[in-house]
Short mmCIF file of C-alpha atoms and ligand atoms in Angstrom, two decimals:
data_model
loop_
_atom_site.label_atom_id
_atom_site.label_comp_id
_atom_site.label_asym_id
_atom_site.label_seq_id
_atom_site.Cartn_x
_atom_site.Cartn_y
_atom_site.Cartn_z
CA MET A 1 73.93 63.37 97.49
CA SER A 2 72.96 62.63 101.07
CA LYS A 3 69.26 62.08 101.13
CA LYS A 4 67.53 61.60 104.44
CA ILE A 5 70.66 60.84 106.42
CA ALA A 6 68.78 62.01 109.47
CA SER A 7 65.30 60.64 108.96
CA ALA A 8 65.03 57.38 110.88
CA ARG A 9 61.29 57.88 111.35
CA ILE A 10 60.47 58.96 107.83
CA SER A 11 60.24 56.39 105.08
CA GLU A 12 58.63 58.23 102.17
CA LYS A 13 60.52 60.74 100.08
CA SER A 14 59.53 64.30 101.02
CA SER A 15 57.17 66.15 98.73
CA GLN A 16 58.88 68.70 96.52
CA LEU A 17 56.85 71.44 98.17
CA LEU A 18 58.00 70.35 101.62
CA GLN A 19 61.56 70.53 100.40
CA ASP A 20 61.05 73.98 98.93
CA LEU A 21 59.65 75.23 102.21
CA ASN A 22 61.93 73.33 104.53
CA ASN A 23 65.36 73.39 102.95
CA SER A 24 67.70 76.10 104.08
CA LEU A 25 70.68 74.99 101.99
CA PRO A 26 69.97 77.59 99.28
CA PHE A 27 70.81 80.31 101.80
CA ASP A 28 72.66 78.71 104.71
CA LYS A 29 75.38 77.46 102.38
CA VAL A 30 76.99 80.81 103.21
CA LEU A 31 77.95 79.12 106.49
CA TYR A 32 80.07 76.35 104.95
CA ARG A 33 83.35 77.63 106.41
CA GLU A 34 81.96 78.01 109.89
CA ASP A 35 80.33 74.59 109.66
CA ILE A 36 83.58 72.90 108.70
CA GLU A 37 85.60 74.75 111.34
CA GLY A 38 83.01 73.88 113.97
CA SER A 39 83.06 70.22 112.95
CA LEU A 40 86.86 70.11 113.00
CA ALA A 41 86.89 71.49 116.54
CA HIS A 42 84.10 69.14 117.66
CA ALA A 43 85.81 66.07 116.16
CA PHE A 44 89.13 67.05 117.75
CA MET A 45 87.43 67.31 121.14
CA LEU A 46 85.70 63.93 120.64
CA SER A 47 89.05 62.29 119.96
CA GLU A 48 90.80 64.07 122.85
CA GLN A 49 88.09 62.78 125.16
CA GLY A 50 88.34 59.24 123.78
CA ILE A 51 84.77 59.43 122.42
CA ILE A 52 86.02 58.64 118.92
CA SER A 53 89.37 57.09 117.96
CA LYS A 54 92.38 59.07 116.77
CA GLU A 55 92.12 57.21 113.45
CA ASP A 56 88.54 58.31 112.95
CA PHE A 57 89.52 61.87 113.80
CA ALA A 58 92.33 61.77 111.23
CA LYS A 59 89.84 60.62 108.57
CA ILE A 60 87.29 63.22 109.54
CA GLU A 61 89.91 65.95 109.55
CA SER A 62 91.31 65.17 106.12
CA GLY A 63 87.80 64.61 104.74
CA LEU A 64 86.54 67.97 106.00
CA LYS A 65 89.59 69.78 104.66
CA GLU A 66 89.04 68.21 101.24
CA ILE A 67 85.39 69.25 101.35
CA LEU A 68 86.42 72.82 102.08
CA GLU A 69 88.60 72.80 98.99
CA GLU A 70 85.88 71.15 96.93
CA ILE A 71 83.45 73.88 97.91
CA GLU A 72 85.88 76.73 97.32
CA SER A 73 86.94 75.40 93.93
CA GLY A 74 83.33 74.79 92.90
CA ILE A 75 83.63 70.99 92.63
CA PHE A 76 81.09 70.49 95.41
CA LYS A 77 78.27 72.83 94.47
CA LEU A 78 75.95 72.90 97.49
CA ASP A 79 72.90 72.91 95.25
CA GLY A 80 71.65 69.40 95.98
CA GLU A 81 68.58 68.20 97.82
CA ASP A 82 70.17 68.30 101.25
CA GLU A 83 68.08 70.04 103.86
CA ASP A 84 70.79 72.36 105.04
CA ILE A 85 74.52 73.05 105.05
CA HIS A 86 75.04 70.74 108.04
CA MET A 87 73.47 67.74 106.33
CA ALA A 88 75.19 68.51 103.03
CA ILE A 89 78.65 68.52 104.57
CA GLU A 90 78.06 65.54 106.85
CA GLY A 91 76.64 63.59 103.91
CA ARG A 92 79.61 64.40 101.71
CA LEU A 93 82.00 63.47 104.52
CA THR A 94 80.37 60.08 104.92
CA GLU A 95 80.61 59.47 101.18
CA LYS A 96 84.30 60.18 101.45
CA VAL A 97 85.36 58.51 104.72
CA GLY A 98 82.53 56.09 105.53
CA ASP A 99 81.89 55.15 109.15
CA ALA A 100 84.23 57.78 110.56
CA GLY A 101 81.97 60.39 108.96
CA LYS A 102 78.95 58.86 110.65
CA ARG A 103 80.67 59.28 114.04
CA LEU A 104 81.07 63.06 113.66
CA HIS A 105 77.58 63.83 114.94
CA THR A 106 78.21 62.04 118.28
CA ALA A 107 77.34 64.29 121.25
CA ARG A 108 76.06 66.98 118.92
CA SER A 109 72.74 68.08 117.47
CA ARG A 110 72.03 70.40 114.60
CA ASN A 111 70.61 72.68 117.28
CA ASP A 112 73.97 73.43 118.87
CA GLN A 113 75.67 73.08 115.49
CA VAL A 114 73.59 75.80 113.87
CA ALA A 115 73.87 77.97 116.99
CA LEU A 116 77.65 77.65 116.68
CA ASP A 117 77.91 78.24 112.93
CA PHE A 118 75.64 81.24 113.00
CA ARG A 119 77.34 82.74 116.04
CA LEU A 120 80.77 82.36 114.40
CA TYR A 121 79.40 84.11 111.32
CA VAL A 122 77.95 86.95 113.39
CA GLN A 123 81.14 87.36 115.44
CA ARG A 124 83.34 87.52 112.35
CA ASN A 125 81.17 89.97 110.55
CA THR A 126 80.88 92.07 113.69
CA GLN A 127 84.63 92.53 113.50
CA THR A 128 84.58 93.27 109.78
CA ILE A 129 81.93 95.94 110.24
CA ALA A 130 83.72 97.43 113.26
CA LYS A 131 86.89 97.73 111.19
CA LEU A 132 85.04 99.45 108.36
CA LEU A 133 83.54 101.85 110.87
CA LEU A 134 87.05 102.81 111.96
CA GLU A 135 87.93 103.58 108.33
CA ASN A 136 84.88 105.78 108.03
CA ILE A 137 85.68 107.59 111.26
CA ALA A 138 89.24 108.20 110.05
CA THR A 139 87.90 109.60 106.77
CA LEU A 140 85.47 111.92 108.54
CA VAL A 141 88.21 113.09 110.91
CA LYS A 142 90.45 113.87 107.95
CA VAL A 143 87.76 115.95 106.24
CA ALA A 144 87.04 117.63 109.59
CA GLU A 145 90.67 118.59 109.99
CA GLU A 146 90.72 120.23 106.58
CA HIS A 147 87.54 122.18 107.27
CA ALA A 148 87.71 123.29 110.89
CA GLU A 149 87.52 126.88 109.64
CA THR A 150 85.03 126.40 106.82
CA MET A 151 81.82 128.01 108.02
CA LEU A 152 78.30 126.96 107.25
CA PRO A 153 74.96 127.78 108.84
CA GLY A 154 74.18 125.29 111.58
CA MET A 155 70.48 124.51 111.48
CA THR A 156 67.59 123.57 113.69
CA HIS A 157 64.24 122.75 112.04
CA LEU A 158 66.25 122.93 108.79
CA GLN A 159 66.36 126.72 109.28
CA HIS A 160 69.57 128.72 109.59
CA ALA A 161 70.42 128.98 113.28
CA GLN A 162 74.04 129.71 114.23
CA PRO A 163 77.34 129.62 112.37
CA ILE A 164 79.34 126.41 112.81
CA ASN A 165 82.24 124.93 110.88
CA PHE A 166 82.09 122.00 108.53
CA GLY A 167 84.72 120.09 110.52
CA TYR A 168 82.46 120.32 113.56
CA HIS A 169 79.57 118.98 111.51
CA MET A 170 81.65 116.03 110.30
CA MET A 171 82.81 115.38 113.85
CA ALA A 172 79.19 114.98 114.90
CA TYR A 173 78.94 112.01 112.52
CA ALA A 174 82.36 110.70 113.55
CA SER A 175 81.10 110.70 117.15
CA MET A 176 78.01 108.71 116.16
CA PHE A 177 80.12 106.16 114.33
CA LYS A 178 82.40 105.89 117.35
CA ARG A 179 79.44 104.91 119.51
CA ASP A 180 78.36 102.47 116.81
CA HIS A 181 81.81 100.94 116.87
CA GLU A 182 81.61 100.57 120.64
CA ARG A 183 78.21 98.92 120.31
CA PHE A 184 79.54 96.32 117.87
CA MET A 185 82.54 95.62 120.09
CA SER A 186 80.48 95.26 123.23
CA SER A 187 78.11 92.85 121.47
CA TYR A 188 81.15 90.91 120.34
CA GLU A 189 82.36 90.53 123.92
CA ARG A 190 78.94 89.68 125.31
CA ASN A 191 78.34 86.96 122.74
CA ASN A 192 81.79 85.43 122.57
CA TYR A 193 80.77 82.16 124.24
CA SER A 194 80.74 78.75 122.63
CA PRO A 195 77.42 76.95 122.02
CA ILE A 196 78.87 73.63 120.83
CA GLY A 197 78.51 70.60 123.10
CA CYS A 198 75.00 71.59 124.19
CA ALA A 199 73.51 68.92 121.91
CA ALA A 200 69.75 69.07 121.30
CA LEU A 201 68.75 71.01 124.43
CA ALA A 202 69.77 69.18 127.59
CA GLY A 203 73.48 68.46 127.26
CA THR A 204 74.80 64.97 126.57
CA PRO A 205 75.79 61.85 128.51
CA HIS A 206 79.04 61.67 126.52
CA PRO A 207 82.07 62.98 128.43
CA VAL A 208 82.50 66.08 126.27
CA ASN A 209 84.91 68.87 127.15
CA ARG A 210 83.37 72.14 125.96
CA GLN A 211 86.42 74.10 127.02
CA ILE A 212 88.46 72.38 124.31
CA THR A 213 86.07 73.36 121.51
CA SER A 214 85.65 76.85 122.94
CA ASP A 215 89.42 77.40 123.00
CA ARG A 216 89.93 76.04 119.51
CA LEU A 217 87.23 78.28 118.08
CA GLY A 218 88.47 81.44 119.82
CA PHE A 219 85.59 81.91 122.26
CA ASN A 220 86.06 83.20 125.82
CA ALA A 221 84.38 80.16 127.39
CA PRO A 222 81.50 77.73 126.84
CA THR A 223 77.99 79.15 127.41
CA LEU A 224 76.44 78.56 130.83
CA ASN A 225 73.10 76.89 130.12
CA CYS A 226 72.41 74.59 127.19
CA LEU A 227 68.66 75.15 127.07
CA ASP A 228 69.26 78.87 126.68
CA THR A 229 72.08 78.32 124.20
CA VAL A 230 70.08 76.40 121.61
CA SER A 231 67.09 78.76 122.00
CA ASP A 232 68.93 82.07 121.99
CA ARG A 233 69.24 84.36 119.01
CA ASP A 234 70.13 87.53 120.92
CA PHE A 235 73.51 87.61 119.21
CA ALA A 236 71.77 87.82 115.83
CA LEU A 237 69.35 90.45 117.07
CA GLU A 238 72.23 92.49 118.41
CA ILE A 239 74.06 92.63 115.11
CA LEU A 240 70.77 93.56 113.42
CA PHE A 241 70.13 96.35 115.91
CA ASN A 242 73.72 97.56 115.72
CA ILE A 243 73.51 97.63 111.92
CA SER A 244 70.18 99.46 112.01
CA THR A 245 71.48 102.15 114.32
CA MET A 246 74.67 102.54 112.31
CA MET A 247 72.67 102.72 109.06
CA MET A 248 70.31 105.25 110.64
CA HIS A 249 73.32 107.49 111.26
CA MET A 250 74.55 106.86 107.74
CA SER A 251 71.11 107.66 106.41
CA ARG A 252 71.03 111.05 108.16
CA LEU A 253 74.42 111.89 106.71
CA SER A 254 73.18 110.71 103.31
CA GLU A 255 70.12 112.90 103.59
CA GLU A 256 72.33 115.93 104.24
CA LEU A 257 74.59 115.07 101.31
CA ILE A 258 71.53 114.83 99.06
CA LEU A 259 70.29 118.23 100.23
CA TRP A 260 73.70 119.82 100.00
CA SER A 261 74.12 118.55 96.41
CA ALA A 262 70.91 120.26 95.30
CA ALA A 263 71.12 123.50 93.29
CA GLU A 264 69.55 125.38 96.20
CA PHE A 265 72.60 124.56 98.33
CA LYS A 266 75.54 123.45 96.16
CA TRP A 267 77.59 123.05 99.34
CA VAL A 268 79.11 119.76 98.22
CA THR A 269 79.72 118.15 94.87
CA LEU A 270 79.83 114.38 94.81
CA SER A 271 82.53 113.05 92.51
CA ASP A 272 81.41 111.77 89.11
CA ARG A 273 82.45 108.32 90.33
CA HIS A 274 79.64 108.53 92.87
CA ALA A 275 76.86 110.12 90.87
CA THR A 276 74.65 108.84 88.09
CA GLY A 277 72.85 110.38 85.15
CA SER A 278 69.25 110.36 84.07
CA SER A 279 68.06 108.28 81.12
CA ILE A 280 66.03 111.18 79.72
CA MET A 281 67.41 114.43 81.13
CA PRO A 282 70.93 114.81 79.78
CA GLN A 283 71.86 117.60 82.17
CA LYS A 284 71.24 115.63 85.34
CA LYS A 285 73.65 114.34 87.92
CA ASN A 286 71.84 112.41 90.62
CA PRO A 287 73.00 111.51 94.13
CA ASP A 288 71.92 107.87 93.80
CA ILE A 289 74.50 106.58 96.25
CA PRO A 290 73.39 108.52 99.31
CA GLU A 291 69.79 107.86 98.26
CA LEU A 292 70.48 104.12 98.21
CA LEU A 293 72.21 104.27 101.58
CA ARG A 294 69.15 106.07 102.94
CA GLY A 295 66.83 103.53 101.31
CA LYS A 296 68.76 100.48 102.47
CA THR A 297 68.31 101.68 106.03
CA GLY A 298 64.63 100.86 105.67
CA ARG A 299 65.51 97.38 104.54
CA VAL A 300 67.83 96.59 107.45
CA ASN A 301 65.25 97.93 109.88
CA GLY A 302 62.80 95.44 108.35
CA ASN A 303 65.25 92.60 109.00
CA LEU A 304 65.52 93.59 112.67
CA VAL A 305 61.77 93.73 113.18
CA ALA A 306 61.30 90.45 111.29
CA LEU A 307 63.59 88.50 113.62
CA LEU A 308 62.22 90.14 116.76
CA THR A 309 58.80 89.01 115.57
CA VAL A 310 59.92 85.46 114.74
CA MET A 311 61.39 85.03 118.22
CA LYS A 312 58.72 86.65 120.37
CA GLY A 313 56.38 83.70 120.88
CA LEU A 314 58.69 80.69 120.72
CA PRO A 315 58.66 78.19 123.55
CA LEU A 316 62.07 76.78 124.56
CA ALA A 317 64.07 75.25 123.00
CA TYR A 318 64.71 75.04 119.23
CA ASN A 319 61.77 75.53 116.86
CA LYS A 320 62.00 75.40 113.11
CA ASP A 321 60.77 79.00 113.00
CA MET A 322 64.32 79.85 113.97
CA GLN A 323 65.58 78.85 110.54
CA GLU A 324 64.06 82.21 109.55
CA ASP A 325 66.86 83.91 111.51
CA LYS A 326 69.43 83.77 108.75
CA GLU A 327 68.39 85.48 105.54
CA GLY A 328 67.75 88.84 107.19
CA VAL A 329 71.08 88.74 108.99
CA PHE A 330 72.97 87.77 105.83
CA ASP A 331 71.22 90.57 103.98
CA SER A 332 71.87 93.19 106.67
CA VAL A 333 75.52 92.18 107.01
CA ARG A 334 76.08 92.34 103.24
CA THR A 335 74.29 95.68 103.10
CA ALA A 336 76.26 97.12 106.03
CA ILE A 337 79.62 96.10 104.61
CA LEU A 338 78.94 97.42 101.13
CA SER A 339 77.39 100.63 102.46
CA LEU A 340 80.34 101.38 104.73
CA GLN A 341 82.79 100.76 101.90
CA VAL A 342 80.91 103.07 99.57
CA LEU A 343 80.42 105.78 102.19
CA ALA A 344 84.13 106.05 103.02
CA GLU A 345 85.00 106.36 99.34
CA MET A 346 82.28 108.91 98.65
CA ILE A 347 83.21 111.13 101.62
CA ALA A 348 86.89 111.04 100.73
CA ASP A 349 86.12 112.01 97.11
CA MET A 350 83.51 114.74 97.51
CA THR A 351 84.33 118.40 96.93
CA ILE A 352 83.37 120.86 99.64
CA ASN A 353 82.29 124.17 98.19
CA LYS A 354 83.57 126.49 100.86
CA GLU A 355 82.41 129.72 99.16
CA ALA A 356 78.83 128.53 98.86
CA MET A 357 78.74 127.43 102.49
CA GLU A 358 80.19 130.70 103.72
CA ALA A 359 77.87 132.77 101.51
CA ALA A 360 74.94 130.93 103.06
CA CYS A 361 76.10 132.20 106.45
CA MET A 362 75.08 135.71 105.35
CA VAL A 363 71.46 134.63 105.25
CA GLY A 364 69.38 134.35 108.40
CA HIS A 365 71.10 136.66 110.93
CA LEU A 366 73.12 133.80 112.36
CA SER A 367 74.86 135.97 114.94
CA ALA A 368 71.66 137.42 116.43
CA THR A 369 72.10 135.38 119.62
CA ASP A 370 75.48 137.06 120.11
CA LEU A 371 73.82 140.46 120.35
CA ALA A 372 71.39 139.19 122.98
CA ASP A 373 74.29 137.54 124.86
CA TYR A 374 76.24 140.83 124.71
CA LEU A 375 73.34 142.81 126.20
CA VAL A 376 73.09 140.31 129.04
CA LYS A 377 76.81 139.94 129.72
CA GLU A 378 77.98 143.53 129.16
CA GLN A 379 74.89 145.62 129.92
CA GLY A 380 73.30 143.49 132.60
CA LEU A 381 69.92 143.29 130.82
CA PRO A 382 67.55 140.46 131.66
CA PHE A 383 67.76 137.90 128.84
CA ARG A 384 64.13 138.38 127.80
CA ASP A 385 64.64 142.15 127.29
CA ALA A 386 67.84 141.51 125.38
CA TYR A 387 65.96 139.01 123.23
CA HIS A 388 63.33 141.65 122.32
CA ILE A 389 65.88 144.36 121.50
CA THR A 390 67.69 141.89 119.28
CA GLY A 391 64.41 141.07 117.55
CA ASN A 392 64.00 144.77 116.72
CA VAL A 393 67.56 144.88 115.33
CA VAL A 394 66.79 141.89 113.14
CA ASN A 395 63.63 143.64 111.86
CA LEU A 396 65.71 146.70 110.96
CA ALA A 397 68.24 144.56 109.09
CA GLU A 398 65.42 142.82 107.21
CA LYS A 399 63.93 146.19 106.24
CA LYS A 400 67.29 147.28 104.85
CA GLY A 401 67.86 143.99 103.07
CA LEU A 402 70.98 143.34 105.11
CA ASP A 403 72.26 140.60 107.41
CA ILE A 404 72.59 141.60 111.05
CA SER A 405 76.38 141.34 110.70
CA GLU A 406 76.30 144.08 108.04
CA LEU A 407 74.66 146.80 110.19
CA SER A 408 76.75 149.82 111.19
CA LEU A 409 77.14 150.94 114.80
CA ASP A 410 74.80 153.89 114.12
CA GLU A 411 72.14 151.60 112.77
CA LEU A 412 72.48 149.29 115.76
CA GLN A 413 72.33 152.17 118.22
CA SER A 414 69.21 153.54 116.52
CA ILE A 415 67.41 150.58 118.12
CA ASP A 416 69.05 150.78 121.55
CA ASN A 417 71.86 153.06 122.66
CA ARG A 418 73.18 150.49 125.13
CA ILE A 419 74.65 148.71 122.13
CA GLY A 420 78.35 149.62 122.42
CA GLU A 421 81.19 149.95 119.99
CA GLY A 422 82.56 146.40 120.15
CA VAL A 423 79.30 144.91 118.93
CA VAL A 424 79.93 145.26 115.19
CA ALA A 425 82.95 142.97 115.53
CA LEU A 426 80.99 140.58 117.75
CA LEU A 427 78.31 140.15 115.10
CA ASP A 428 80.78 138.95 112.49
CA ASN A 429 79.89 135.32 111.76
CA ARG A 430 83.37 133.94 112.31
CA ALA A 431 83.62 135.79 115.61
CA SER A 432 80.26 134.37 116.51
CA MET A 433 81.37 130.82 115.69
CA ASN A 434 84.61 131.20 117.61
CA ALA A 435 82.77 132.65 120.59
CA ARG A 436 81.21 129.20 121.12
CA LEU A 437 84.22 128.06 123.03
CA SER A 438 82.49 125.99 125.67
CA GLU A 439 83.50 122.33 125.92
CA GLY A 440 82.23 120.38 122.90
CA GLY A 441 81.35 123.65 121.13
CA THR A 442 81.93 124.70 117.52
CA ALA A 443 84.78 127.24 117.94
CA THR A 444 87.60 126.14 115.66
CA ALA A 445 89.84 125.62 118.71
CA ARG A 446 87.25 123.32 120.29
CA THR A 447 86.66 121.48 117.02
CA LEU A 448 90.39 120.81 116.73
CA GLU A 449 90.35 119.51 120.29
CA GLN A 450 87.57 117.06 119.36
CA ILE A 451 89.55 115.98 116.32
CA GLU A 452 92.62 115.32 118.47
CA SER A 453 90.60 113.32 120.93
CA LEU A 454 89.11 111.08 118.22
CA LYS A 455 92.52 110.65 116.61
CA ASP A 456 93.91 109.46 119.95
CA TRP A 457 91.03 107.05 120.27
CA LEU A 458 91.52 105.76 116.72
CA GLN A 459 95.14 105.06 117.49
CA LYS A 460 94.19 102.85 120.42
CA GLN A 461 91.86 100.68 118.35
N1 LIG B 501 68.58 74.35 109.14
C1 LIG B 501 68.26 74.45 110.53
C2 LIG B 501 68.21 75.91 110.96
O1 LIG B 501 68.73 76.70 110.25
C3 LIG B 501 69.26 73.72 111.34
C4 LIG B 501 68.76 73.25 112.67
C5 LIG B 501 67.81 72.15 112.49
N2 LIG B 501 67.46 71.54 113.73
C6 LIG B 501 66.38 70.79 113.84
N3 LIG B 501 66.16 70.25 114.98
N4 LIG B 501 65.57 70.59 112.84
O2 LIG B 501 67.69 76.28 111.96
#
């Protein structure tokens, strides 16, 4: 279609290899909507400012709207030899409306054009991801509410540590996703400034009004400095970082789901909709989905590091290196959206095997700390002495093949007669969990408080 519409200096046709290396159309065609919206706003501003005529604007406007339909209906395929989406659309517009189309690029460069298109894309997808995060938080909160009394061994070093409830565990992830949501929203606010009207790097002698384009495109205001604006890809780095952090949280949850699905745990059962079989072992049910979520986290981290590396040595302003900014972002955004959709569905559908979780609480003397705390609080022992006495009690339980919560008062007192009557009840795992009543703690009452607080927050979003 539009060959070399912007090559006044170049007379020979480009080598095929140059085109293969140089052309971004095969991937930046994703930006066609943003490109057309940006051009509509720019052309409107040009006509408002008397830089182009109202007649030319009318032609440009109807031409661009037709092109949008042509693209969406597949008539205009975006697989030609054009260098990028900007040239493809401008070329098609000129075919359709002639000279008016050639006036569209007045007071604009592809440098501010691509900065605009890409920023619009990032802003929109930031909102999509933030919304999906809210759905995931709501799902986790719902599971938490159903399981604020379901006990499982809380772990450190992947060793049984203290009894907690499953709702509390889910609320830990809900809290991470809440911070992720806040990170996306704060990036959105920080980057919601309009790049268009900056031209190549230095502004333009045409009497543009950047406020008009900014308003039409839904930005807070035009950016401050044009040299920065055409050079900056912080907004893209921010979405990449936000996705990486969010996926890192998702990956930790996935890792736990994988472990908990194993025969050694059997704490959760993923629904058949979210598990796959083996091609050779007929008995197998594999947790491929959480494994993929965990694996994709590596990929999005790669995209973040790739763009940081592309940007680190670039002199101001635009350099063609920056065309490398897009594929990683498109990939991370697609990955984040799909992963969040799958995660919400998988969490909502999984079965929580309460009996297996609670049985696991009888392994590992989870309430041992409660005995030490009792000796300190009720008998005035220094903590270190209490710690040693408790160690001896644990050794006795081990010798008898029992959990500390199963020892009788006589057995407890055989180690130290300062252990009083109430202790047997204290060492019960549920009592132990509910004793952790400090703010943010695991006691069911505190867990329910956390659930209420996140529900309130969700309602305000
Ligand atoms: N396809 C280019 C990119 O993605 C558009 C900007 C080109 N600007 C330029 N001066 N060559 O970065």
